[in-house]
PDB file of C-alpha atoms in Angstrom:
ATOM      1  CA  MET A 782      15.314 -20.501 -18.245  1.00 43.00           C
ATOM      2  CA  ALA A 783      14.586 -20.088 -14.473  1.00 44.00           C
ATOM      3  CA  PHE A 784      18.001 -18.210 -14.200  1.00 42.00           C
ATOM      4  CA  THR A 785      16.838 -15.963 -17.053  1.00 49.00           C
ATOM      5  CA  GLN A 786      13.507 -15.135 -15.433  1.00 52.00           C
ATOM      6  CA  LYS A 787      15.094 -14.456 -12.071  1.00 51.00           C
ATOM      7  CA  SER A 788      17.565 -12.059 -13.599  1.00 47.00           C
ATOM      8  CA  ARG A 789      14.580 -10.313 -15.600  1.00 54.00           C
ATOM      9  CA  GLY A 790      12.836  -9.956 -12.193  1.00 52.00           C
ATOM     10  CA  ARG A 791      15.808  -8.437 -10.353  1.00 52.00           C
ATOM     11  CA  GLY A 792      16.374  -6.066 -13.466  1.00 53.00           C
ATOM     12  CA  ILE A 793      12.575  -4.913 -13.181  1.00 57.00           C
ATOM     13  CA  ARG A 794      13.102  -4.432  -9.463  1.00 55.00           C
ATOM     14  CA  GLY A 795      16.302  -2.518  -9.783  1.00 53.00           C
ATOM     15  CA  ALA A 796      14.969  -0.231 -12.519  1.00 56.00           C
ATOM     16  CA  LEU A 797      11.734   0.348 -10.519  1.00 55.00           C
ATOM     17  CA  LEU A 798      13.821   1.287  -7.399  1.00 56.00           C
ATOM     18  CA  VAL A 799      16.086   3.618  -9.351  1.00 50.00           C
ATOM     19  CA  ALA A 800      13.037   5.415 -10.924  1.00 58.00           C
ATOM     20  CA  MET A 801      11.134   5.668  -7.470  1.00 55.00           C
ATOM     21  CA  CYS A 802      14.148   7.101  -5.810  1.00 53.00           C
ATOM     22  CA  LEU A 803      14.756   9.552  -8.457  1.00 51.00           C
ATOM     23  CA  CYS A 804      11.029  10.701  -8.339  1.00 58.00           C
ATOM     24  CA  SER A 805      11.423  10.822  -4.717  1.00 54.00           C
ATOM     25  CA  LEU A 806      14.449  12.980  -4.682  1.00 47.00           C
ATOM     26  CA  TRP A 807      13.173  15.393  -7.149  1.00 54.00           C
ATOM     27  CA  SER A 808       9.875  15.909  -5.420  1.00 52.00           C
ATOM     28  CA  LEU A 809      11.303  16.135  -2.019  1.00 51.00           C
ATOM     29  CA  THR A 810      14.065  18.394  -3.027  1.00 49.00           C
ATOM     30  CA  SER A 811      11.362  20.734  -4.856  1.00 53.00           C
ATOM     31  CA  ARG A 812       9.335  20.757  -1.668  1.00 50.00           C
ATOM     32  CA  THR A 813      12.480  21.651   0.546  1.00 47.00           C
ATOM     33  CA  PHE A 814      13.371  24.441  -1.667  1.00 46.00           C
ATOM     34  CA  THR A 815       9.919  26.024  -1.669  1.00 47.00           C
ATOM     35  CA  GLN A 816       9.932  25.879   2.011  1.00 47.00           C
ATOM     36  CA  THR A 817      13.390  27.590   2.432  1.00 42.00           C
ATOM     37  CA  GLU A 818      13.174  30.302  -0.246  1.00 46.00           C
ATOM     38  CA  GLU A 819      10.289  32.512  -1.584  1.00 43.00           C
ATOM     39  CA  VAL A 820       9.461  31.588  -5.268  1.00 43.00           C
ATOM     40  CA  THR A 821       7.241  33.751  -7.403  1.00 41.00           C
ATOM     41  CA  GLU A 822       7.292  31.766 -10.474  1.00 52.00           C
ATOM     42  CA  ASP A 823       3.999  30.163 -11.506  1.00 62.00           C
ATOM     43  CA  ALA A 824       3.501  26.371 -11.179  1.00 66.00           C
ATOM     44  CA  SER A 825       4.331  24.337 -14.436  1.00 77.00           C
ATOM     45  CA  GLY A 826       1.708  23.448 -16.995  1.00 85.00           C
ATOM     46  CA  LEU A 827       1.497  19.740 -15.882  1.00 87.00           C
ATOM     47  CA  VAL A 828       1.135  20.768 -12.184  1.00 90.00           C
ATOM     48  CA  LYS A 829      -1.698  23.166 -13.092  1.00 89.00           C
ATOM     49  CA  LEU A 830      -3.402  20.538 -15.349  1.00 90.00           C
ATOM     50  CA  VAL A 831      -3.509  17.889 -12.673  1.00 92.00           C
ATOM     51  CA  GLY A 832      -4.157  20.271  -9.828  1.00 89.00           C
ATOM     52  CA  GLY A 833      -7.093  21.837 -11.759  1.00 90.00           C
ATOM     53  CA  HIS A 834      -8.568  18.367 -12.629  1.00 93.00           C
ATOM     54  CA  PRO A 835      -7.583  16.056 -10.009  1.00 94.00           C
ATOM     55  CA  LEU A 836     -10.760  13.832 -10.007  1.00 95.00           C
ATOM     56  CA  ILE A 837     -10.283  13.098 -13.822  1.00 96.00           C
ATOM     57  CA  PHE A 838      -6.578  12.367 -13.349  1.00 96.00           C
ATOM     58  CA  THR A 839      -7.602  10.085 -10.435  1.00 96.00           C
ATOM     59  CA  PHE A 840     -10.084   8.092 -12.408  1.00 97.00           C
ATOM     60  CA  LEU A 841      -7.809   7.862 -15.329  1.00 97.00           C
ATOM     61  CA  SER A 842      -5.013   6.587 -13.048  1.00 97.00           C
ATOM     62  CA  MET A 843      -7.386   3.969 -11.545  1.00 97.00           C
ATOM     63  CA  ALA A 844      -8.184   2.739 -15.108  1.00 96.00           C
ATOM     64  CA  LEU A 845      -4.517   2.462 -16.034  1.00 97.00           C
ATOM     65  CA  CYS A 846      -3.868   0.619 -12.893  1.00 97.00           C
ATOM     66  CA  GLY A 847      -6.754  -1.889 -13.449  1.00 96.00           C
ATOM     67  CA  ALA A 848      -5.659  -2.581 -16.908  1.00 96.00           C
ATOM     68  CA  LEU A 849      -2.081  -3.319 -15.584  1.00 95.00           C
ATOM     69  CA  CYS A 850      -3.812  -5.701 -12.962  1.00 95.00           C
ATOM     70  CA  TYR A 851      -5.601  -7.548 -15.836  1.00 93.00           C
ATOM     71  CA  THR A 852      -2.149  -8.439 -17.419  1.00 94.00           C
ATOM     72  CA  GLU A 853      -1.661 -10.933 -14.619  1.00 90.00           C
ATOM     73  CA  ASN A 854      -2.172 -14.545 -15.945  1.00 84.00           C
ATOM     74  CA  SER A 855      -0.759 -17.041 -13.173  1.00 77.00           C
ATOM     75  CA  THR A 856      -2.114 -19.530 -10.947  1.00 76.00           C
ATOM     76  CA  THR A 857      -0.135 -21.328  -8.323  1.00 78.00           C
ATOM     77  CA  ALA A 858      -0.912 -24.277  -6.429  1.00 74.00           C
ATOM     78  CA  LYS A 859      -1.722 -24.294  -2.659  1.00 74.00           C
ATOM     79  CA  LEU A 860       1.377 -24.438  -0.279  1.00 77.00           C
ATOM     80  CA  ASP A 861       1.176 -25.829   3.133  1.00 79.00           C
ATOM     81  CA  PHE A 862       2.546 -23.583   5.918  1.00 79.00           C
ATOM     82  CA  ASP A 863       5.254 -26.129   6.977  1.00 77.00           C
ATOM     83  CA  LYS A 864       6.545 -26.229   3.332  1.00 80.00           C
ATOM     84  CA  ARG A 865       7.142 -22.582   3.049  1.00 82.00           C
ATOM     85  CA  ASP A 866      10.279 -20.611   3.660  1.00 85.00           C
ATOM     86  CA  TYR A 867       9.173 -19.019   6.964  1.00 84.00           C
ATOM     87  CA  PHE A 868      11.822 -16.153   6.873  1.00 89.00           C
ATOM     88  CA  THR A 869      10.974 -15.061   3.189  1.00 89.00           C
ATOM     89  CA  PHE A 870       7.241 -15.250   3.931  1.00 88.00           C
ATOM     90  CA  GLN A 871       7.528 -13.182   7.008  1.00 91.00           C
ATOM     91  CA  LEU A 872       9.902 -10.622   5.443  1.00 93.00           C
ATOM     92  CA  ILE A 873       7.601  -9.912   2.448  1.00 93.00           C
ATOM     93  CA  GLN A 874       4.649  -9.574   4.709  1.00 93.00           C
ATOM     94  CA  ASN A 875       6.572  -7.093   7.024  1.00 95.00           C
ATOM     95  CA  ILE A 876       7.768  -5.021   4.074  1.00 95.00           C
ATOM     96  CA  LEU A 877       4.183  -4.581   2.856  1.00 96.00           C
ATOM     97  CA  CYS A 878       2.945  -3.950   6.405  1.00 95.00           C
ATOM     98  CA  PHE A 879       5.395  -1.220   6.853  1.00 96.00           C
ATOM     99  CA  ALA A 880       4.585   0.491   3.570  1.00 97.00           C
ATOM    100  CA  SER A 881       0.807   0.403   4.351  1.00 96.00           C
ATOM    101  CA  GLY A 882       1.350   1.774   7.780  1.00 95.00           C
ATOM    102  CA  LEU A 883       3.682   4.602   6.396  1.00 97.00           C
ATOM    103  CA  ILE A 884       0.947   5.503   3.696  1.00 97.00           C
ATOM    104  CA  ASN A 885      -1.779   5.457   6.210  1.00 95.00           C
ATOM    105  CA  ALA A 886      -0.186   7.659   8.990  1.00 96.00           C
ATOM    106  CA  LEU A 887       0.932  10.113   6.328  1.00 96.00           C
ATOM    107  CA  CYS A 888      -2.725  10.414   5.460  1.00 96.00           C
ATOM    108  CA  ILE A 889      -3.811  10.722   9.212  1.00 94.00           C
ATOM    109  CA  PHE A 890      -0.980  13.448   9.680  1.00 95.00           C
ATOM    110  CA  ASP A 891      -1.752  15.408   6.477  1.00 94.00           C
ATOM    111  CA  MET A 892      -5.535  15.102   6.109  1.00 94.00           C
ATOM    112  CA  GLY A 893      -6.980  13.361   9.122  1.00 92.00           C
ATOM    113  CA  MET A 894      -8.251  10.451   7.210  1.00 94.00           C
ATOM    114  CA  THR A 895      -7.347   6.699   7.216  1.00 92.00           C
ATOM    115  CA  VAL A 896      -6.981   4.880   3.878  1.00 94.00           C
ATOM    116  CA  SER A 897      -5.687   1.217   4.668  1.00 91.00           C
ATOM    117  CA  HIS A 898      -8.224   0.086   7.327  1.00 85.00           C
ATOM    118  CA  GLN A 899     -11.837   0.946   6.950  1.00 85.00           C
ATOM    119  CA  SER A 900     -13.730   0.127  10.094  1.00 84.00           C
ATOM    120  CA  GLY A 901     -13.539   3.522  11.531  1.00 84.00           C
ATOM    121  CA  ASN A 902     -14.533   5.065   8.095  1.00 82.00           C
ATOM    122  CA  THR A 903     -17.580   2.744   8.060  1.00 83.00           C
ATOM    123  CA  SER A 904     -18.634   4.142  11.443  1.00 87.00           C
ATOM    124  CA  HIS A 905     -18.076   7.692  10.427  1.00 83.00           C
ATOM    125  CA  THR A 906     -20.024   7.087   7.173  1.00 86.00           C
ATOM    126  CA  GLY A 907     -22.904   5.956   9.299  1.00 86.00           C
ATOM    127  CA  ARG A 908     -22.805   8.469  11.985  1.00 85.00           C
ATOM    128  CA  LEU A 909     -22.329  11.442   9.610  1.00 84.00           C
ATOM    129  CA  ILE A 910     -24.677  10.098   6.729  1.00 80.00           C
ATOM    130  CA  MET A 911     -26.551  13.299   6.516  1.00 76.00           C
ATOM    131  CA  ASN A 912     -23.591  15.596   7.368  1.00 80.00           C
ATOM    132  CA  GLY A 913     -20.434  14.967   5.583  1.00 73.00           C
ATOM    133  CA  GLY A 914     -20.314  11.165   5.749  1.00 80.00           C
ATOM    134  CA  ALA A 915     -19.801  10.961   1.955  1.00 87.00           C
ATOM    135  CA  ALA A 916     -15.994  11.665   2.388  1.00 88.00           C
ATOM    136  CA  PHE A 917     -15.546   8.394   4.360  1.00 90.00           C
ATOM    137  CA  GLY A 918     -18.032   6.563   1.966  1.00 91.00           C
ATOM    138  CA  HIS A 919     -15.952   7.552  -0.924  1.00 93.00           C
ATOM    139  CA  LEU A 920     -12.818   5.778   0.581  1.00 93.00           C
ATOM    140  CA  LEU A 921     -14.738   2.744   1.281  1.00 93.00           C
ATOM    141  CA  LEU A 922     -15.776   2.557  -2.526  1.00 95.00           C
ATOM    142  CA  ALA A 923     -12.211   3.338  -3.479  1.00 96.00           C
ATOM    143  CA  PHE A 924     -10.752   0.573  -1.251  1.00 95.00           C
ATOM    144  CA  CYS A 925     -13.300  -1.899  -2.487  1.00 96.00           C
ATOM    145  CA  PHE A 926     -12.730  -0.972  -6.133  1.00 95.00           C
ATOM    146  CA  GLY A 927      -9.078  -1.763  -5.763  1.00 95.00           C
ATOM    147  CA  SER A 928     -10.117  -5.182  -4.320  1.00 95.00           C
ATOM    148  CA  PHE A 929     -12.398  -5.623  -7.250  1.00 96.00           C
ATOM    149  CA  PHE A 930      -9.455  -5.402  -9.596  1.00 95.00           C
ATOM    150  CA  ALA A 931      -7.513  -7.745  -7.615  1.00 93.00           C
ATOM    151  CA  GLY A 932     -10.341 -10.279  -7.808  1.00 92.00           C
ATOM    152  CA  TYR A 933     -11.288  -9.626 -11.331  1.00 93.00           C
ATOM    153  CA  SER A 934      -7.565 -10.449 -12.565  1.00 92.00           C
ATOM    154  CA  LYS A 935      -7.572 -13.436 -10.243  1.00 90.00           C
ATOM    155  CA  ALA A 936      -4.396 -12.155  -8.518  1.00 89.00           C
ATOM    156  CA  ASP A 937      -1.992 -14.870  -7.584  1.00 89.00           C
ATOM    157  CA  THR A 938      -0.535 -14.063  -4.063  1.00 84.00           C
ATOM    158  CA  GLU A 939       2.122 -16.672  -4.379  1.00 85.00           C
ATOM    159  CA  LEU A 940       3.926 -14.463  -6.937  1.00 88.00           C
ATOM    160  CA  ILE A 941       5.179 -12.102  -4.307  1.00 89.00           C
ATOM    161  CA  TYR A 942       6.269 -14.753  -1.957  1.00 86.00           C
ATOM    162  CA  SER A 943       8.018 -16.740  -4.646  1.00 83.00           C
ATOM    163  CA  GLY A 944      10.033 -13.817  -6.066  1.00 84.00           C
ATOM    164  CA  ARG A 945       8.178 -13.577  -9.274  1.00 88.00           C
ATOM    165  CA  TYR A 946       6.525 -10.409 -11.029  1.00 92.00           C
ATOM    166  CA  SER A 947       3.372  -9.347  -9.775  1.00 94.00           C
ATOM    167  CA  PRO A 948       1.355  -6.863 -11.972  1.00 95.00           C
ATOM    168  CA  ASN A 949      -1.276  -6.249  -9.259  1.00 95.00           C
ATOM    169  CA  LEU A 950       1.220  -5.140  -6.713  1.00 96.00           C
ATOM    170  CA  LEU A 951       2.851  -2.906  -9.184  1.00 96.00           C
ATOM    171  CA  ALA A 952      -0.425  -1.460  -9.938  1.00 97.00           C
ATOM    172  CA  ALA A 953      -0.803  -0.811  -6.232  1.00 97.00           C
ATOM    173  CA  ALA A 954       2.681   0.825  -6.202  1.00 97.00           C
ATOM    174  CA  LEU A 955       1.770   3.118  -9.272  1.00 97.00           C
ATOM    175  CA  ALA A 956      -1.495   4.164  -7.655  1.00 97.00           C
ATOM    176  CA  VAL A 957       0.409   5.435  -4.612  1.00 97.00           C
ATOM    177  CA  VAL A 958       2.637   7.310  -7.009  1.00 96.00           C
ATOM    178  CA  ALA A 959      -0.452   8.739  -8.627  1.00 97.00           C
ATOM    179  CA  GLY A 960      -1.778   9.842  -5.270  1.00 96.00           C
ATOM    180  CA  CYS A 961       1.558  11.538  -4.476  1.00 96.00           C
ATOM    181  CA  MET A 962       1.372  13.392  -7.667  1.00 95.00           C
ATOM    182  CA  VAL A 963      -2.217  14.623  -7.081  1.00 96.00           C
ATOM    183  CA  HIS A 964      -1.416  15.747  -3.540  1.00 95.00           C
ATOM    184  CA  TYR A 965       1.726  17.641  -4.965  1.00 94.00           C
ATOM    185  CA  CYS A 966      -0.153  19.279  -7.848  1.00 93.00           C
ATOM    186  CA  LYS A 967      -3.023  20.321  -5.630  1.00 93.00           C
ATOM    187  CA  GLU A 968      -0.815  21.832  -3.192  1.00 90.00           C
ATOM    188  CA  HIS A 969       1.194  23.804  -5.779  1.00 89.00           C
ATOM    189  CA  GLY A 970      -1.315  24.325  -8.538  1.00 82.00           C
ATOM    190  CA  GLY A 971      -4.693  23.645  -7.130  1.00 75.00           C
ATOM    191  CA  ASP A 972      -7.094  24.286  -4.180  1.00 84.00           C
ATOM    192  CA  GLY A 973      -4.809  22.473  -1.702  1.00 87.00           C
ATOM    193  CA  ASN A 974      -5.430  19.140   0.161  1.00 92.00           C
ATOM    194  CA  ASN A 975      -8.119  18.507   2.927  1.00 91.00           C
ATOM    195  CA  ASN A 976     -10.038  15.352   4.106  1.00 89.00           C
ATOM    196  CA  THR A 977     -11.761  15.323   0.787  1.00 90.00           C
ATOM    197  CA  SER A 978      -8.748  15.451  -1.530  1.00 93.00           C
ATOM    198  CA  GLU A 979      -8.705  13.100  -4.560  1.00 95.00           C
ATOM    199  CA  CYS A 980      -5.406  11.829  -3.601  1.00 96.00           C
ATOM    200  CA  LEU A 981      -7.062   9.876  -0.581  1.00 96.00           C
ATOM    201  CA  LEU A 982      -9.047   7.928  -3.217  1.00 96.00           C
ATOM    202  CA  LEU A 983      -5.895   6.669  -4.939  1.00 97.00           C
ATOM    203  CA  PHE A 984      -4.217   5.905  -1.646  1.00 97.00           C
ATOM    204  CA  ALA A 985      -7.258   3.902  -0.502  1.00 97.00           C
ATOM    205  CA  PHE A 986      -7.572   2.283  -4.006  1.00 97.00           C
ATOM    206  CA  SER A 987      -3.860   1.053  -3.833  1.00 97.00           C
ATOM    207  CA  GLN A 988      -4.480  -0.443  -0.401  1.00 96.00           C
ATOM    208  CA  GLY A 989      -7.407  -2.338  -1.789  1.00 95.00           C
ATOM    209  CA  ILE A 990      -5.424  -3.946  -4.358  1.00 96.00           C
ATOM    210  CA  GLN A 991      -2.548  -4.810  -1.953  1.00 95.00           C
ATOM    211  CA  ASN A 992      -4.930  -6.295   0.547  1.00 92.00           C
ATOM    212  CA  GLY A 993      -6.752  -8.071  -2.186  1.00 92.00           C
ATOM    213  CA  ILE A 994      -3.607  -9.856  -3.189  1.00 92.00           C
ATOM    214  CA  THR A 995      -2.422 -10.838   0.198  1.00 90.00           C
ATOM    215  CA  ARG A 996      -5.790 -11.806   1.443  1.00 86.00           C
ATOM    216  CA  ARG A 997      -5.890 -14.548  -1.171  1.00 83.00           C
ATOM    217  CA  CYS A 998      -3.037 -16.520   0.318  1.00 82.00           C
ATOM    218  CA  GLN A 999      -4.240 -19.965   0.569  1.00 79.00           C
ATOM    219  CA  THR A1000      -1.875 -21.043   3.332  1.00 81.00           C
ATOM    220  CA  LEU A1001      -3.480 -18.536   5.891  1.00 83.00           C
ATOM    221  CA  PRO A1002      -5.214 -15.170   5.715  1.00 80.00           C
ATOM    222  CA  ILE A1003      -2.587 -12.583   5.334  1.00 88.00           C
ATOM    223  CA  CYS A1004      -3.624  -8.927   5.880  1.00 89.00           C
ATOM    224  CA  THR A1005      -1.080  -6.195   5.277  1.00 91.00           C
ATOM    225  CA  THR A1006      -3.298  -3.081   5.724  1.00 91.00           C
ATOM    226  CA  HIS A1007      -5.437  -3.844   8.766  1.00 86.00           C
ATOM    227  CA  PHE A1008      -4.925  -5.662  12.073  1.00 88.00           C
ATOM    228  CA  THR A1009      -8.072  -6.336  14.102  1.00 87.00           C
ATOM    229  CA  GLY A1010      -8.080  -9.875  12.770  1.00 86.00           C
ATOM    230  CA  TYR A1011      -4.397 -10.195  13.452  1.00 89.00           C
ATOM    231  CA  LEU A1012      -4.761  -9.092  16.981  1.00 91.00           C
ATOM    232  CA  THR A1013      -7.427 -11.743  17.354  1.00 93.00           C
ATOM    233  CA  ASP A1014      -5.322 -14.339  15.825  1.00 91.00           C
ATOM    234  CA  VAL A1015      -2.198 -13.545  18.052  1.00 93.00           C
ATOM    235  CA  GLY A1016      -4.398 -13.827  21.140  1.00 94.00           C
ATOM    236  CA  THR A1017      -6.146 -17.062  20.245  1.00 94.00           C
ATOM    237  CA  LEU A1018      -3.062 -18.809  18.846  1.00 93.00           C
ATOM    238  CA  LEU A1019      -1.026 -17.912  21.892  1.00 94.00           C
ATOM    239  CA  GLY A1020      -3.947 -19.106  24.018  1.00 94.00           C
ATOM    240  CA  TRP A1021      -3.947 -22.538  22.259  1.00 92.00           C
ATOM    241  CA  CYS A1022      -0.247 -22.828  22.844  1.00 92.00           C
ATOM    242  CA  ALA A1023      -0.482 -21.901  26.509  1.00 92.00           C
ATOM    243  CA  ARG A1024      -3.364 -24.328  26.916  1.00 89.00           C
ATOM    244  CA  ASP A1025      -1.620 -27.200  25.051  1.00 86.00           C
ATOM    245  CA  GLY A1026       1.751 -26.365  26.673  1.00 83.00           C
ATOM    246  CA  VAL A1027       3.281 -26.717  23.042  1.00 81.00           C
ATOM    247  CA  ALA A1028       4.507 -23.999  20.560  1.00 81.00           C
ATOM    248  CA  GLY A1029       4.915 -25.613  17.240  1.00 85.00           C
ATOM    249  CA  GLU A1030       3.307 -24.211  14.225  1.00 88.00           C
ATOM    250  CA  LYS A1031       0.607 -22.224  15.944  1.00 89.00           C
ATOM    251  CA  PHE A1032       3.410 -20.277  17.757  1.00 92.00           C
ATOM    252  CA  LEU A1033       5.086 -19.400  14.481  1.00 92.00           C
ATOM    253  CA  LYS A1034       1.788 -18.262  13.104  1.00 90.00           C
ATOM    254  CA  ALA A1035       1.175 -16.057  16.084  1.00 93.00           C
ATOM    255  CA  MET A1036       4.781 -14.583  15.615  1.00 94.00           C
ATOM    256  CA  LEU A1037       4.152 -13.938  12.093  1.00 93.00           C
ATOM    257  CA  PHE A1038       1.007 -12.010  12.763  1.00 93.00           C
ATOM    258  CA  ALA A1039       2.684 -10.074  15.565  1.00 95.00           C
ATOM    259  CA  ALA A1040       5.556  -9.073  13.483  1.00 95.00           C
ATOM    260  CA  GLY A1041       2.986  -7.696  10.837  1.00 94.00           C
ATOM    261  CA  ILE A1042       1.404  -5.474  13.445  1.00 93.00           C
ATOM    262  CA  PHE A1043       4.884  -4.269  14.778  1.00 95.00           C
ATOM    263  CA  PHE A1044       5.886  -3.306  11.229  1.00 96.00           C
ATOM    264  CA  PHE A1045       2.598  -1.491  10.515  1.00 94.00           C
ATOM    265  CA  GLY A1046       3.200   0.553  13.652  1.00 95.00           C
ATOM    266  CA  LEU A1047       6.999   1.117  12.559  1.00 96.00           C
ATOM    267  CA  GLY A1048       5.574   2.652   9.362  1.00 96.00           C
ATOM    268  CA  GLY A1049       3.636   4.982  11.488  1.00 95.00           C
ATOM    269  CA  VAL A1050       6.921   5.904  13.323  1.00 96.00           C
ATOM    270  CA  ALA A1051       8.538   6.644   9.916  1.00 96.00           C
ATOM    271  CA  ALA A1052       5.632   8.836   8.822  1.00 96.00           C
ATOM    272  CA  LYS A1053       5.945  10.961  12.049  1.00 94.00           C
ATOM    273  CA  GLU A1054       9.594  11.380  11.387  1.00 94.00           C
ATOM    274  CA  LEU A1055       9.118  12.189   7.680  1.00 94.00           C
ATOM    275  CA  HIS A1056       5.918  14.213   7.337  1.00 93.00           C
ATOM    276  CA  GLU A1057       7.183  17.455   8.746  1.00 91.00           C
ATOM    277  CA  SER A1058      10.023  17.616   6.040  1.00 91.00           C
ATOM    278  CA  PHE A1059       8.513  15.824   3.216  1.00 92.00           C
ATOM    279  CA  SER A1060       4.848  15.780   3.641  1.00 93.00           C
ATOM    280  CA  VAL A1061       2.820  13.110   1.779  1.00 95.00           C
ATOM    281  CA  GLN A1062       5.744  12.718  -0.693  1.00 94.00           C
ATOM    282  CA  ALA A1063       7.183  10.595   1.723  1.00 95.00           C
ATOM    283  CA  ALA A1064       4.679   7.807   0.646  1.00 96.00           C
ATOM    284  CA  LEU A1065       7.210   7.499  -2.431  1.00 96.00           C
ATOM    285  CA  ILE A1066       9.352   5.469  -0.167  1.00 95.00           C
ATOM    286  CA  ALA A1067       6.268   3.048   0.504  1.00 96.00           C
ATOM    287  CA  ALA A1068       5.613   2.849  -3.445  1.00 96.00           C
ATOM    288  CA  ALA A1069       9.353   1.885  -4.005  1.00 95.00           C
ATOM    289  CA  LEU A1070       9.246  -0.874  -1.465  1.00 96.00           C
ATOM    290  CA  MET A1071       6.017  -2.226  -3.090  1.00 96.00           C
ATOM    291  CA  ALA A1072       7.463  -2.059  -6.614  1.00 95.00           C
ATOM    292  CA  ALA A1073      10.575  -3.815  -5.436  1.00 94.00           C
ATOM    293  CA  VAL A1074       8.456  -6.603  -4.030  1.00 94.00           C
ATOM    294  CA  ALA A1075       6.370  -6.546  -7.259  1.00 94.00           C
ATOM    295  CA  GLY A1076       9.490  -6.931  -9.413  1.00 89.00           C
ATOM    296  CA  GLY A1077      10.357 -10.282  -7.869  1.00 75.00           C
TER     297      GLY A1077
END
């Protein structure tokens, strides 16, 4: 029975990776072609439809992702830190941190907005409350809305660390795909994208779901979308280790948090290299990684 479930999980992961890669190749090839050769043909009907009604498509996508979250029905008992497979625990965290860093940096490069961490958006909402602060406030609400679905469905964070199918993380990956679609359609069949583009809502929504999953880890608070807390934990844990003269579990936790920060930054490096050629569509790579983890 366990073998069948594991095989099914690998099958889901493989199918999702193939589908994501095909979508990436199609979208990126299309964009490269339009950059190198003048095209006079009108955009397709679907591109015009989504590009002309991006907010409706965004809300429908959120509703479908929320419905997918609600299909989750799993509860796993608490697992102590010393009982975990440290390598696997860190690997899954690092993959999700890299994906989040990639998405966030692409949004900064393309539209000048952050979607994975909300401290800056909160400050901007306050300082611009009477003059454009709504654009930042909308991202706060979208992120919170994603977390709401993770909470309402009682997301089981242990699913992603134990190689089992996670509907919530798959929903987050699909929200990223939908965000890429909105961006592409607005670029080629709508009014273009700026710091109020509806695709930002979907990206923030996806990050809210993802962090809502990982934050529920009962062993220790895992954050894969923002790192102020991680920086604090690295400093305090290393301080304790230095004071006691002993490494042990505290040192391993500090290295876990430090690795998450590093891979989030590495996602930014990848975004820098990819954005000029592939624009925000490069976020499909992050969606593929998230879907692969969600598949088990």
